[in-house]
Every structure is written in structure tokens, then in C-alpha cells.
Short mmCIF file of C-alpha atoms and ligand atoms in Angstrom, two decimals:
data_model
loop_
_atom_site.label_atom_id
_atom_site.label_comp_id
_atom_site.label_asym_id
_atom_site.label_seq_id
_atom_site.Cartn_x
_atom_site.Cartn_y
_atom_site.Cartn_z
CA MET D 209 -52.82 59.78 41.63
CA SER D 210 -48.99 60.16 41.63
CA GLN D 211 -46.88 57.49 39.94
CA HIS D 212 -46.23 54.54 42.27
CA THR D 213 -42.46 54.31 42.81
CA VAL D 214 -39.96 52.65 45.14
CA THR D 215 -36.70 54.25 46.29
CA LEU D 216 -33.45 52.31 46.60
CA THR D 217 -30.67 53.66 48.81
CA ASP D 218 -27.03 52.62 48.49
CA ASN D 219 -25.83 52.45 52.10
CA LYS D 220 -22.21 52.85 50.94
CA THR D 221 -22.67 56.15 49.10
CA GLY D 222 -26.02 57.28 50.52
CA LYS D 223 -27.19 57.76 46.91
CA THR D 224 -30.84 56.94 46.19
CA ILE D 225 -32.71 56.10 43.02
CA GLU D 226 -36.47 56.21 42.50
CA LEU D 227 -37.84 53.44 40.30
CA PRO D 228 -41.33 53.20 38.80
CA VAL D 229 -43.66 50.37 39.84
CA VAL D 230 -45.59 48.55 37.10
CA GLU D 231 -48.97 46.91 37.86
CA GLY D 232 -50.71 44.24 35.77
CA THR D 233 -54.36 43.14 35.69
CA HIS D 234 -53.69 40.47 38.33
CA GLY D 235 -50.55 39.50 40.26
CA PRO D 236 -47.89 41.34 42.26
CA PRO D 237 -46.58 44.80 41.29
CA ALA D 238 -43.13 44.91 39.65
CA ILE D 239 -40.26 47.37 40.00
CA ASP D 240 -39.19 48.56 36.55
CA VAL D 241 -35.38 48.34 36.80
CA SER D 242 -34.68 48.98 33.10
CA LYS D 243 -32.92 52.30 33.88
CA LEU D 244 -31.09 51.04 37.01
CA TYR D 245 -27.75 50.37 35.28
CA ARG D 246 -27.81 53.49 33.13
CA GLU D 247 -28.71 55.81 36.02
CA ALA D 248 -27.20 54.10 39.08
CA GLY D 249 -24.58 51.71 37.69
CA PHE D 250 -26.20 48.59 39.23
CA PHE D 251 -27.34 45.29 37.68
CA THR D 252 -30.06 43.24 39.33
CA TYR D 253 -29.17 39.64 40.21
CA ASP D 254 -31.80 36.87 40.17
CA PRO D 255 -30.44 33.44 39.07
CA GLY D 256 -33.33 31.22 37.99
CA PHE D 257 -35.54 34.33 37.76
CA LEU D 258 -37.43 33.70 41.02
CA SER D 259 -38.48 37.36 41.28
CA THR D 260 -38.06 38.57 37.71
CA ALA D 261 -40.75 39.40 35.17
CA SER D 262 -39.11 39.16 31.73
CA CYS D 263 -41.97 40.77 29.80
CA THR D 264 -45.62 41.79 29.90
CA SER D 265 -48.10 39.32 28.40
CA GLN D 266 -51.85 39.04 27.96
CA LEU D 267 -51.92 35.30 27.47
CA THR D 268 -51.81 33.43 30.78
CA PHE D 269 -52.03 34.31 34.46
CA ILE D 270 -50.94 32.01 37.29
CA ASP D 271 -51.55 32.65 40.98
CA GLY D 272 -49.19 30.15 42.60
CA ASN D 273 -50.54 30.72 46.11
CA LYS D 274 -54.16 30.18 45.13
CA GLY D 275 -53.40 27.45 42.59
CA GLN D 276 -55.12 29.50 39.89
CA LEU D 277 -54.50 29.34 36.12
CA LEU D 278 -56.24 31.57 33.54
CA TYR D 279 -55.84 31.53 29.74
CA ARG D 280 -56.77 35.00 28.44
CA GLY D 281 -58.75 35.46 31.69
CA TYR D 282 -60.73 32.20 31.52
CA PRO D 283 -60.20 29.73 34.42
CA ILE D 284 -58.55 26.48 33.30
CA GLU D 285 -61.26 24.45 35.03
CA GLN D 286 -63.96 25.99 32.80
CA LEU D 287 -61.91 25.57 29.63
CA ALA D 288 -61.15 21.91 30.43
CA GLU D 289 -64.83 21.23 31.02
CA LYS D 290 -66.44 23.29 28.25
CA SER D 291 -63.85 23.86 25.50
CA ASN D 292 -61.60 21.83 23.23
CA PHE D 293 -57.92 22.12 22.40
CA LEU D 294 -58.27 23.83 19.01
CA GLU D 295 -60.65 26.40 20.52
CA VAL D 296 -58.12 27.01 23.31
CA ALA D 297 -55.33 27.34 20.72
CA TYR D 298 -57.46 29.95 18.94
CA LEU D 299 -58.10 31.74 22.26
CA LEU D 300 -54.38 31.87 23.07
CA LEU D 301 -53.44 33.01 19.55
CA TYR D 302 -56.18 35.60 18.94
CA GLY D 303 -57.20 36.65 22.46
CA HIS D 304 -60.93 35.84 22.34
CA LEU D 305 -63.16 32.77 22.23
CA PRO D 306 -64.03 32.20 18.54
CA LYS D 307 -67.53 32.70 17.19
CA PRO D 308 -68.80 29.46 15.59
CA THR D 309 -67.80 30.62 12.08
CA GLU D 310 -64.36 31.72 13.34
CA TYR D 311 -63.89 28.34 14.96
CA ASP D 312 -65.00 26.42 11.85
CA ASN D 313 -62.59 28.41 9.67
CA PHE D 314 -59.71 27.90 12.12
CA GLU D 315 -60.37 24.16 12.43
CA HIS D 316 -60.54 23.87 8.63
CA VAL D 317 -57.22 25.71 8.21
CA ILE D 318 -55.46 23.66 10.88
CA MET D 319 -56.85 20.32 9.70
CA HIS D 320 -55.79 21.17 6.12
CA HIS D 321 -52.19 21.96 7.04
CA THR D 322 -51.55 18.61 8.74
CA MET D 323 -49.27 17.08 6.10
CA PHE D 324 -45.58 17.94 5.97
CA ASN D 325 -43.54 18.21 2.76
CA GLU D 326 -43.01 14.66 1.48
CA THR D 327 -39.23 15.11 1.49
CA VAL D 328 -39.30 15.72 5.27
CA LYS D 329 -39.72 11.95 5.54
CA ASN D 330 -36.09 11.54 4.49
CA PHE D 331 -34.95 13.13 7.75
CA PHE D 332 -36.45 10.29 9.76
CA ASP D 333 -34.32 7.73 7.91
CA GLY D 334 -31.24 9.48 9.31
CA PHE D 335 -32.22 8.65 12.93
CA ARG D 336 -31.41 5.35 14.62
CA TYR D 337 -34.58 3.29 15.14
CA ASP D 338 -34.17 3.76 18.92
CA ALA D 339 -33.62 7.53 18.82
CA HIS D 340 -35.63 9.30 21.52
CA PRO D 341 -38.69 10.84 19.81
CA MET D 342 -37.91 14.21 21.45
CA ALA D 343 -34.51 14.20 19.72
CA ILE D 344 -36.29 13.58 16.43
CA MET D 345 -38.82 16.35 17.16
CA VAL D 346 -36.05 18.88 17.82
CA GLY D 347 -34.41 18.02 14.51
CA VAL D 348 -37.44 17.68 12.27
CA VAL D 349 -39.36 20.70 13.58
CA GLY D 350 -36.22 22.83 13.20
CA SER D 351 -35.83 21.53 9.63
CA LEU D 352 -39.19 23.06 8.67
CA SER D 353 -37.31 26.38 8.49
CA ALA D 354 -35.76 24.97 5.33
CA PHE D 355 -39.13 24.44 3.67
CA TYR D 356 -41.41 27.36 4.27
CA HIS D 357 -39.68 30.27 2.55
CA ASP D 358 -43.09 31.74 1.79
CA SER D 359 -43.77 32.58 5.44
CA THR D 360 -40.48 33.47 7.09
CA ASP D 361 -40.75 37.27 7.14
CA VAL D 362 -41.36 37.58 10.89
CA ASN D 363 -42.26 41.24 10.39
CA ASN D 364 -45.17 40.27 8.17
CA ALA D 365 -48.32 39.55 10.22
CA VAL D 366 -49.72 37.26 7.53
CA HIS D 367 -46.48 35.21 7.47
CA ARG D 368 -46.57 35.00 11.26
CA GLU D 369 -50.13 33.67 11.19
CA ILE D 370 -49.34 31.09 8.50
CA ALA D 371 -46.31 29.87 10.46
CA ALA D 372 -48.45 29.59 13.62
CA HIS D 373 -51.08 27.56 11.79
CA ARG D 374 -48.47 25.30 10.20
CA LEU D 375 -46.80 24.55 13.53
CA ILE D 376 -50.04 23.79 15.39
CA ALA D 377 -51.17 21.63 12.47
CA LYS D 378 -47.98 19.69 11.80
CA MET D 379 -46.77 18.88 15.30
CA PRO D 380 -49.08 15.84 15.65
CA THR D 381 -48.01 14.52 12.24
CA ILE D 382 -44.30 14.84 13.04
CA ALA D 383 -44.89 13.38 16.51
CA ALA D 384 -46.73 10.36 15.14
CA ALA D 385 -44.03 9.86 12.49
CA SER D 386 -41.38 9.93 15.26
CA TYR D 387 -43.27 7.13 17.00
CA LYS D 388 -43.79 5.07 13.86
CA HIS D 389 -40.08 5.40 13.06
CA SER D 390 -39.21 4.00 16.51
CA ILE D 391 -41.40 0.91 16.00
CA GLY D 392 -40.50 0.34 12.37
CA GLU D 393 -44.03 0.84 11.10
CA PRO D 394 -45.01 2.89 8.03
CA PHE D 395 -46.06 6.50 8.61
CA ILE D 396 -49.81 7.05 8.53
CA TYR D 397 -51.03 10.08 6.62
CA PRO D 398 -53.24 12.53 8.50
CA ARG D 399 -56.99 12.41 7.99
CA ASN D 400 -58.57 15.83 7.71
CA ASP D 401 -62.04 14.50 8.50
CA LEU D 402 -61.03 13.54 12.06
CA SER D 403 -60.73 15.83 15.09
CA TYR D 404 -57.30 17.17 16.07
CA THR D 405 -56.76 14.50 18.74
CA GLY D 406 -58.66 11.83 16.83
CA ASN D 407 -56.29 12.36 13.90
CA LEU D 408 -53.28 12.10 16.23
CA LEU D 409 -54.53 8.77 17.62
CA HIS D 410 -55.16 7.60 14.06
CA MET D 411 -51.61 8.50 12.93
CA LEU D 412 -50.13 6.89 16.05
CA PHE D 413 -52.01 3.61 16.06
CA ALA D 414 -53.50 2.93 12.62
CA THR D 415 -51.70 0.65 10.17
CA PRO D 416 -52.23 0.23 6.42
CA CYS D 417 -53.39 -3.33 7.06
CA GLU D 418 -56.73 -2.72 8.75
CA PRO D 419 -59.30 -0.02 9.55
CA TYR D 420 -58.68 1.95 12.77
CA GLU D 421 -61.53 3.23 14.93
CA VAL D 422 -60.78 6.27 17.13
CA ASN D 423 -61.89 5.61 20.72
CA PRO D 424 -63.93 8.68 21.80
CA VAL D 425 -62.82 8.28 25.43
CA ALA D 426 -59.17 8.45 24.36
CA GLU D 427 -59.93 11.31 21.93
CA ARG D 428 -61.55 13.45 24.65
CA ALA D 429 -58.94 12.54 27.29
CA LEU D 430 -56.13 13.72 24.97
CA ASP D 431 -58.13 16.86 24.21
CA ILE D 432 -58.39 17.68 27.92
CA LEU D 433 -54.70 16.93 28.47
CA PHE D 434 -53.78 19.22 25.57
CA ILE D 435 -55.96 22.03 26.96
CA LEU D 436 -54.20 21.70 30.33
CA HIS D 437 -50.73 21.68 28.75
CA ALA D 438 -51.31 24.43 26.18
CA ASP D 439 -49.65 27.33 27.98
CA HIS D 440 -48.15 28.28 31.30
CA GLU D 441 -46.75 31.84 31.34
CA GLN D 442 -42.94 32.21 31.22
CA ASN D 443 -41.88 28.61 31.94
CA ALA D 444 -38.41 27.54 30.81
CA SER D 445 -39.38 26.40 27.31
CA THR D 446 -41.64 29.37 26.59
CA SER D 447 -38.92 31.74 27.78
CA THR D 448 -36.54 29.88 25.47
CA VAL D 449 -38.86 30.42 22.51
CA ARG D 450 -39.21 34.11 23.38
CA LEU D 451 -35.47 34.61 23.80
CA SER D 452 -34.57 32.85 20.55
CA GLY D 453 -37.41 34.66 18.77
CA SER D 454 -36.28 38.05 20.09
CA SER D 455 -33.36 38.01 17.64
CA GLY D 456 -35.78 37.66 14.73
CA ALA D 457 -35.07 33.94 14.28
CA ASP D 458 -37.38 31.78 12.21
CA PRO D 459 -40.48 30.57 14.19
CA PHE D 460 -39.86 26.91 13.33
CA ALA D 461 -36.32 27.14 14.72
CA CYS D 462 -37.67 28.94 17.80
CA VAL D 463 -40.22 26.20 18.51
CA SER D 464 -37.45 23.65 18.03
CA SER D 465 -35.51 25.43 20.79
CA GLY D 466 -38.62 25.24 22.98
CA ILE D 467 -38.86 21.48 22.38
CA ALA D 468 -35.23 21.10 23.43
CA SER D 469 -35.83 22.99 26.68
CA LEU D 470 -39.09 21.15 27.44
CA TRP D 471 -37.29 17.81 27.17
CA GLY D 472 -35.35 18.40 30.38
CA PRO D 473 -36.45 16.17 33.32
CA ALA D 474 -36.91 19.25 35.52
CA HIS D 475 -39.49 20.53 33.01
CA GLY D 476 -41.65 18.63 30.55
CA GLY D 477 -39.44 15.56 30.65
CA ALA D 478 -40.78 14.94 34.17
CA ASN D 479 -43.90 13.13 32.92
CA GLU D 480 -41.69 10.38 31.48
CA GLU D 481 -39.58 10.33 34.67
CA VAL D 482 -42.70 9.97 36.85
CA LEU D 483 -43.61 6.67 35.17
CA LYS D 484 -40.02 5.43 35.52
CA MET D 485 -40.08 6.46 39.19
CA LEU D 486 -43.41 4.72 39.87
CA ASP D 487 -42.09 1.66 38.08
CA GLU D 488 -38.95 1.72 40.25
CA ILE D 489 -40.97 2.18 43.47
CA GLY D 490 -43.09 -0.74 42.32
CA ASP D 491 -45.14 -1.22 45.45
CA VAL D 492 -46.73 0.86 48.22
CA LYS D 493 -44.46 -0.79 50.77
CA HIS D 494 -41.42 0.91 49.16
CA ILE D 495 -42.88 4.41 49.23
CA ASP D 496 -41.29 5.39 52.55
CA LYS D 497 -37.84 4.49 51.22
CA TYR D 498 -38.28 6.80 48.22
CA ILE D 499 -39.76 9.61 50.29
CA ALA D 500 -36.62 9.39 52.46
CA LYS D 501 -34.43 9.50 49.33
CA ALA D 502 -36.31 12.57 48.08
CA LYS D 503 -35.67 14.34 51.41
CA ASP D 504 -32.00 13.34 51.58
CA LYS D 505 -29.85 16.28 50.47
CA ASP D 506 -27.02 13.89 49.63
CA ASP D 507 -29.28 11.91 47.32
CA PRO D 508 -29.93 13.45 43.87
CA PHE D 509 -33.31 11.65 43.74
CA ARG D 510 -36.33 13.94 43.63
CA LEU D 511 -39.99 13.02 43.67
CA MET D 512 -40.69 13.50 39.97
CA GLY D 513 -43.98 15.23 39.22
CA PHE D 514 -43.79 17.04 42.56
CA GLY D 515 -42.97 20.67 43.28
CA HIS D 516 -43.23 23.76 41.15
CA ARG D 517 -41.49 27.10 40.85
CA VAL D 518 -44.76 29.02 40.88
CA TYR D 519 -47.43 26.80 42.46
CA LYS D 520 -47.08 26.75 46.25
CA ASN D 521 -50.52 25.19 46.34
CA TYR D 522 -52.05 22.35 44.34
CA ASP D 523 -51.35 22.72 40.58
CA PRO D 524 -54.94 23.09 39.28
CA ARG D 525 -53.97 21.03 36.24
CA ALA D 526 -52.83 18.10 38.41
CA LYS D 527 -56.22 18.08 40.14
CA LEU D 528 -58.03 17.96 36.78
CA ILE D 529 -55.65 15.35 35.37
CA ARG D 530 -56.08 13.12 38.42
CA GLN D 531 -59.86 13.18 37.89
CA THR D 532 -59.43 12.53 34.14
CA CYS D 533 -57.09 9.68 34.98
CA TYR D 534 -59.76 8.09 37.19
CA ASP D 535 -62.45 8.61 34.52
CA VAL D 536 -60.31 7.14 31.72
CA LEU D 537 -59.25 4.06 33.71
CA GLU D 538 -62.87 3.56 34.80
CA SER D 539 -64.25 4.00 31.28
CA LEU D 540 -61.62 1.81 29.61
CA LYS D 541 -61.97 -0.71 32.45
CA ILE D 542 -58.25 -0.62 33.13
CA ASN D 543 -57.02 -1.48 36.59
CA ASP D 544 -53.59 0.13 36.65
CA PRO D 545 -51.89 -0.40 40.04
CA MET D 546 -49.67 2.59 39.20
CA PHE D 547 -52.64 4.93 39.70
CA GLU D 548 -53.23 3.56 43.21
CA LEU D 549 -49.49 3.78 43.86
CA ALA D 550 -49.38 7.39 42.64
CA MET D 551 -52.32 8.38 44.84
CA ARG D 552 -50.77 6.70 47.91
CA LEU D 553 -47.43 8.38 47.15
CA GLU D 554 -49.18 11.75 46.94
CA GLU D 555 -51.05 11.08 50.19
CA ILE D 556 -47.90 10.08 52.11
CA ALA D 557 -45.77 12.89 50.68
CA ARG D 558 -48.43 15.48 51.42
CA SER D 559 -48.55 14.41 55.06
CA ASP D 560 -44.76 14.70 55.45
CA GLU D 561 -43.37 17.87 57.07
CA TYR D 562 -40.60 18.17 54.44
CA PHE D 563 -43.13 18.50 51.60
CA ILE D 564 -45.60 20.55 53.59
CA LYS D 565 -42.96 23.06 54.70
CA ARG D 566 -41.73 23.51 51.11
CA ASN D 567 -45.23 23.64 49.63
CA LEU D 568 -44.49 20.71 47.35
CA TYR D 569 -47.61 19.42 45.61
CA PRO D 570 -48.16 17.19 42.58
CA ASN D 571 -47.69 19.17 39.37
CA VAL D 572 -49.04 18.75 35.84
CA ASP D 573 -46.66 15.83 35.18
CA PHE D 574 -47.58 13.64 38.16
CA TYR D 575 -50.66 11.88 36.79
CA SER D 576 -50.53 12.64 33.07
CA GLY D 577 -48.29 9.69 32.22
CA ILE D 578 -50.76 7.23 33.69
CA ILE D 579 -53.38 8.44 31.24
CA TYR D 580 -50.98 8.35 28.28
CA LYS D 581 -50.05 4.79 29.28
CA ALA D 582 -53.74 3.82 29.45
CA LEU D 583 -54.17 5.19 25.92
CA GLY D 584 -51.34 2.96 24.69
CA ILE D 585 -48.83 5.79 24.28
CA PRO D 586 -45.29 4.64 25.17
CA THR D 587 -43.37 6.41 27.95
CA ASN D 588 -40.80 7.96 25.63
CA MET D 589 -43.63 9.74 23.80
CA PHE D 590 -45.07 11.45 26.89
CA THR D 591 -43.01 14.63 26.55
CA VAL D 592 -43.78 14.66 22.83
CA MET D 593 -47.47 14.86 23.79
CA PHE D 594 -46.60 17.80 26.04
CA ALA D 595 -44.74 19.49 23.15
CA ILE D 596 -47.71 19.14 20.79
CA ALA D 597 -49.98 20.92 23.25
CA ARG D 598 -47.44 23.53 24.32
CA THR D 599 -46.82 24.55 20.71
CA ALA D 600 -50.08 26.51 20.96
CA GLY D 601 -48.61 28.50 23.87
CA TRP D 602 -45.13 28.81 22.41
CA ILE D 603 -46.30 30.19 19.08
CA SER D 604 -48.84 32.49 20.75
CA HIS D 605 -46.10 33.98 22.94
CA TRP D 606 -43.82 34.29 19.90
CA THR D 607 -46.62 36.03 17.97
CA GLU D 608 -47.37 38.36 20.92
CA MET D 609 -43.70 39.30 21.28
CA ILE D 610 -42.86 39.75 17.59
CA GLY D 611 -46.13 41.58 17.01
CA ASP D 612 -45.12 44.19 19.59
CA PRO D 613 -43.21 46.91 17.72
CA ALA D 614 -41.47 47.84 21.00
CA HIS D 615 -39.93 44.38 21.46
CA ARG D 616 -36.14 44.20 21.69
CA ILE D 617 -33.57 41.43 21.55
CA GLY D 618 -33.27 39.70 24.92
CA ARG D 619 -29.75 40.12 26.26
CA PRO D 620 -29.35 39.52 30.04
CA ARG D 621 -26.14 40.63 31.81
CA GLN D 622 -24.13 38.72 34.45
CA ILE D 623 -21.97 39.11 37.52
CA TYR D 624 -18.45 38.25 36.39
CA ASN D 625 -16.55 36.39 39.12
CA GLY D 626 -13.76 34.94 37.00
CA ALA D 627 -10.05 35.80 37.00
CA ALA D 628 -9.05 39.46 37.34
CA MET D 629 -7.47 40.99 34.22
CA ARG D 630 -3.96 39.55 33.66
CA ASP D 631 -1.25 39.50 30.95
CA PHE D 632 -0.63 36.60 28.57
CA VAL D 633 2.11 34.19 29.62
CA MET D 634 4.28 32.63 26.89
CA PRO D 635 4.35 28.80 26.89
CA GLU D 636 8.03 28.66 27.95
CA ASP D 637 7.23 30.83 31.01
CA ARG D 638 4.22 28.79 32.31
C1 SDX V 817 -43.19 21.60 34.60
O1 SDX V 817 -42.47 26.47 35.01
C2 SDX V 817 -43.53 25.85 34.65
O2 SDX V 817 -44.62 26.40 34.58
C3 SDX V 817 -43.30 24.38 34.28
C4 SDX V 817 -44.57 23.59 33.93
C5 SDX V 817 -45.22 24.10 32.65
O3 SDX V 817 -46.44 23.88 32.49
O4 SDX V 817 -44.48 24.65 31.78
O5 SDX V 817 -45.49 23.65 34.99
C6 SDX V 817 -44.23 22.13 33.66
O6 SDX V 817 -42.03 21.68 34.28
C7 SDX V 817 -43.62 21.05 35.93
C8 SDX V 817 -42.41 20.62 36.81
C9 SDX V 817 -41.96 19.22 36.37
N1 SDX V 817 -40.70 18.88 37.09
C10 SDX V 817 -40.70 17.95 38.06
O7 SDX V 817 -41.70 17.40 38.49
C11 SDX V 817 -39.30 17.62 38.59
C12 SDX V 817 -39.32 17.54 40.10
N2 SDX V 817 -39.50 18.89 40.63
C13 SDX V 817 -38.36 19.68 40.92
O8 SDX V 817 -37.19 19.41 40.30
C14 SDX V 817 -38.67 21.13 41.27
O9 SDX V 817 -39.74 21.13 42.09
C15 SDX V 817 -38.91 22.10 40.12
C16 SDX V 817 -37.84 22.05 39.10
C17 SDX V 817 -40.21 21.81 39.46
C18 SDX V 817 -38.98 23.50 40.72
O10 SDX V 817 -37.70 23.80 41.15
P1 SDX V 817 -37.41 25.16 41.97
O11 SDX V 817 -38.56 26.10 41.90
O12 SDX V 817 -36.07 25.66 41.56
O13 SDX V 817 -37.41 24.67 43.47
P2 SDX V 817 -36.13 24.20 44.25
O14 SDX V 817 -35.40 23.20 43.43
O15 SDX V 817 -35.41 25.42 44.73
O16 SDX V 817 -36.80 23.44 45.49
C19 SDX V 817 -37.13 24.14 46.66
C20 SDX V 817 -36.92 23.12 47.78
C21 SDX V 817 -35.52 22.52 47.75
O17 SDX V 817 -35.24 22.08 49.08
P3 SDX V 817 -34.37 23.09 50.05
O18 SDX V 817 -33.09 23.41 49.30
O19 SDX V 817 -35.25 24.30 50.29
O20 SDX V 817 -34.12 22.28 51.30
O21 SDX V 817 -37.83 22.01 47.57
C22 SDX V 817 -37.07 20.84 47.31
C23 SDX V 817 -35.68 21.28 46.90
O22 SDX V 817 -34.71 20.28 47.23
N3 SDX V 817 -37.74 20.14 46.22
C24 SDX V 817 -37.92 18.83 46.14
C25 SDX V 817 -38.66 18.62 44.96
N4 SDX V 817 -38.89 19.78 44.36
C26 SDX V 817 -38.33 20.73 45.13
N5 SDX V 817 -37.51 17.82 46.95
C27 SDX V 817 -37.88 16.57 46.57
N6 SDX V 817 -38.59 16.28 45.45
C28 SDX V 817 -39.00 17.29 44.62
N7 SDX V 817 -39.69 17.00 43.53
#
């Protein structure tokens, strides 16, 4: 069968150019425009990358119209029900579900890399007690580049694997230390005998003064949340990690750049903003006022946790998180009026023409904060939770990119619409 191509015609010059079409396993075909500038003198223009594929990847597939999400081909619903976060991290990193021995080895490696160098603690003393934990995460994770000189040759596959393991393993420890710093409590060392999420809960909530018992409901709820947050194709933070990694930068610094991008309220920072929004709405009787604000073009207010660049149907993760939210509140016998408020807000928004017309549905951040709150995790730690989980995706994308010998530095172009070329004017003539 002949190569699938598309032909572009310049209606000013009548010139045409034939461009190859690239097809993936699933998803729309793409026009390969890599030779467009060289052969036809044109750039493409796509601010916000609404129609641009920046790379090929075998990790995650999203069908925004169907509300479908696959990690390495496996539907997110099946992984959330049958897998656990470390197994999903293995799947993303290595491309297959681990055999029992592979899983046991991976879990052992991760759970035995959970401590950070003792001198890293000194960094925390440099932060104000009320520093946002995401600010601390950006700084401390980036500082790991200064410690691991034995695994910074990004061209060495063994170094890449060690760096991946260290990041997956140490994120919970650094996250918990960020929290302890903010409440003035001593850091709690990791316990390698606990599960990945059980250890995180232990480091967050244990104190040296008394034994701490991990609640299995909380342990499993965090595990499900981490599975659902582990990866999501070329979102802003993952694209940031790829772009910074494309120059050959150190993986710890690249993940630090991903944390910075995730923190934005339009991205992972939304889960914290949702709780603030629900708190501000306060009662079902105020919902209409906030829906009106969200629709008002002159009002910067947006319904946080609603809308998505890719999903124009229900975010499958939001559906699973809403169910988990119900299960956790039920199991812990917590009656949180915010959950009722959130469900009513969703119901009213989804019946409003403005939201229907724009295909605005709850996204991954809409219900997650209610679970974190039920587990005793403070609002300013919600995006930190997201960052722990997304590290599996970030470092898997980094590994996939760097491991591809054909990868190149990412260097987008622009349309320049500044001043035309002009001569310098001496100060006395201005
Ligand atoms: C995440 O990319 C990923 O995969 C991200 C993520 C991941 O797993 O990595 O899924 C995680 O970041 C989820 C999104 C969390 N952010 C929020 O919940 C913040 C609130 N949502 C929006 O800011 C917005 O929906 C975005 C940022 C999520 C998407 O922005 P887009 O794709 O650029 O859409 P847009 O801003 O062009 O909106 C299209 C229209 C606009 O109206 P019109 O100009 O057409 O009249 O929808 C409106 C927007 O004003 N709109 C909203 C809205 N979201 C979009 N109006 C009110 N409230 C909202 N939440």
C-alpha cells in the first residue's frame, strides 16, 4: 500500500508540498511536518499544542472523546481494581506487568532506597516553617543532583535505572519530611517493612512518642489514587520533564522541573484549589452564584477540578476517584458535607448548557482532595501527593526518551511579531 500522505498548497504561490502521515496503535493520524521548514519555508503554529504530537511514546494512551485511559495498553479501570502502585510503576518503566519474582525484586529495591542522604536534612532548615511543601519539593528533589554522582551518566542504561529507582523510592520520604517541617515535628525515618503507601502514611503521621498503626483503608485508598495519578501522556509537567531532559540534564533536576510545572493551579495544583473553592462555596445554596461566576468571561474564577484539554467526556479517573471517595468516607465513617457539595456542584454544572456545550466534566482533581482530607492530609500537601505518583510517569517518559538513540534536543520555533529591525539610538537622541 502506498505511503499515506497529505498535500498542502500555498494559495499565494500555488506551490504544493506532500507530507507523510504517521499512524500510531490507537488515536488520530499525524502529519509529519519535520521537513516543512526545510523544504517549504513554513513553520507550523499551535500555541498550547492543541493539535501537536511532540513525540511518539509507548507508555500511555488517552481517548478524550471516549474517556479512555490505558497504561501500556491496560485500561485504568482494571489497573485500579487489580493492581497496586508499585506494580503500575514497574509497568510504566519496563513495559510489561512483572512476574511475581520481578515484582518482589522491584519492591525490594524501591523499599530499600527510601532514605535520603542524611545531609539532605540540612536543606529543610533553610525553609521557613510555613513554606509551601511544593516549593520545598522543587528545591530538595533538585538538590539530589548534587548527591548521586554515581548515576548521572544519562547515556548509561544502568545509571538511568538507578536514578529512576531512587526517585520513585525517595519522593515519599522527601514529601513526608516537607510536611513534618511545616508542622515542626521531627522527621520519621522510612520503614522498609511497610508497603509503599503504608510507609508514606507512617512517615507523615507517626511520631517518636508512640507506635503508629497504618490504617489499611487509607493505605489502599492512597494506592488507588497513586495508580490513577501515575501517568497521563504529554501533560504540561511530563512535557516539561521531557524538554528539560532532552538537553541531557540530570534526571533529578528534570523531575524537579516537572514538580514546578505540576504545581500550577491549571494543572496539578487544581486539587488544592478545589478544596479551597468548595470551602468558599460553603453551602449548596451558593452553588448557582459560583456557576455564574465560572461562566462570566469578565470573572477570572473557574470551576476548579472541571474541564480538561484532552477529555471531552468524563475523565475516567474522576469516576474512579468519586467511587473511592464514597468508599473511604463510608469505611472511615466520615460524614464530610464537602462530598455532598461536590456531587451537587457536579450535578448542577453538568446540567448547564455552558458546561455541556464545552464538554466540561470533572477531572482527576475534582474529588481527590476530599479523600486526602479524609486521610488527614492537609490541603497544601495535595499536589505533593500528585507529584509522588506522577514521578513514576515522569521518570518513565524520561527513560523512554533518553533511551531512544534518535532523540534530539527539543527546540520549538516561534512567530516573531516584535519590532522590525531598527538602528540603535544614542541616549541624547531619544
Ligand atoms: C490536570 O493535561 C493533563 O493530562 C493534566 C492532568 C494530568 O493528569 O496530568 O489531567 C491533570 O491538570 C487536570 C486539570 C486540572 N485543572 C483544573 O481543574 C483547572 C480548571 N480547568 C481549566 O483551567 C481548564 O479546563 C484546563 C486548564 C484544565 C484546560 O484548559 P484548555 O484545554 O486550555 O481549555 P480552555 O481554557 O481553552 O477552555 C475551553 C473553554 C473556554 O471557554 P470559551 O473561551 O470557549 O468560551 O471552556 C472554558 C474556557 O473558559 N472552561 C472553563 C473551565 N475550563 C474550561 N470555564 C469554567 N470553569 C472551568 N474549569
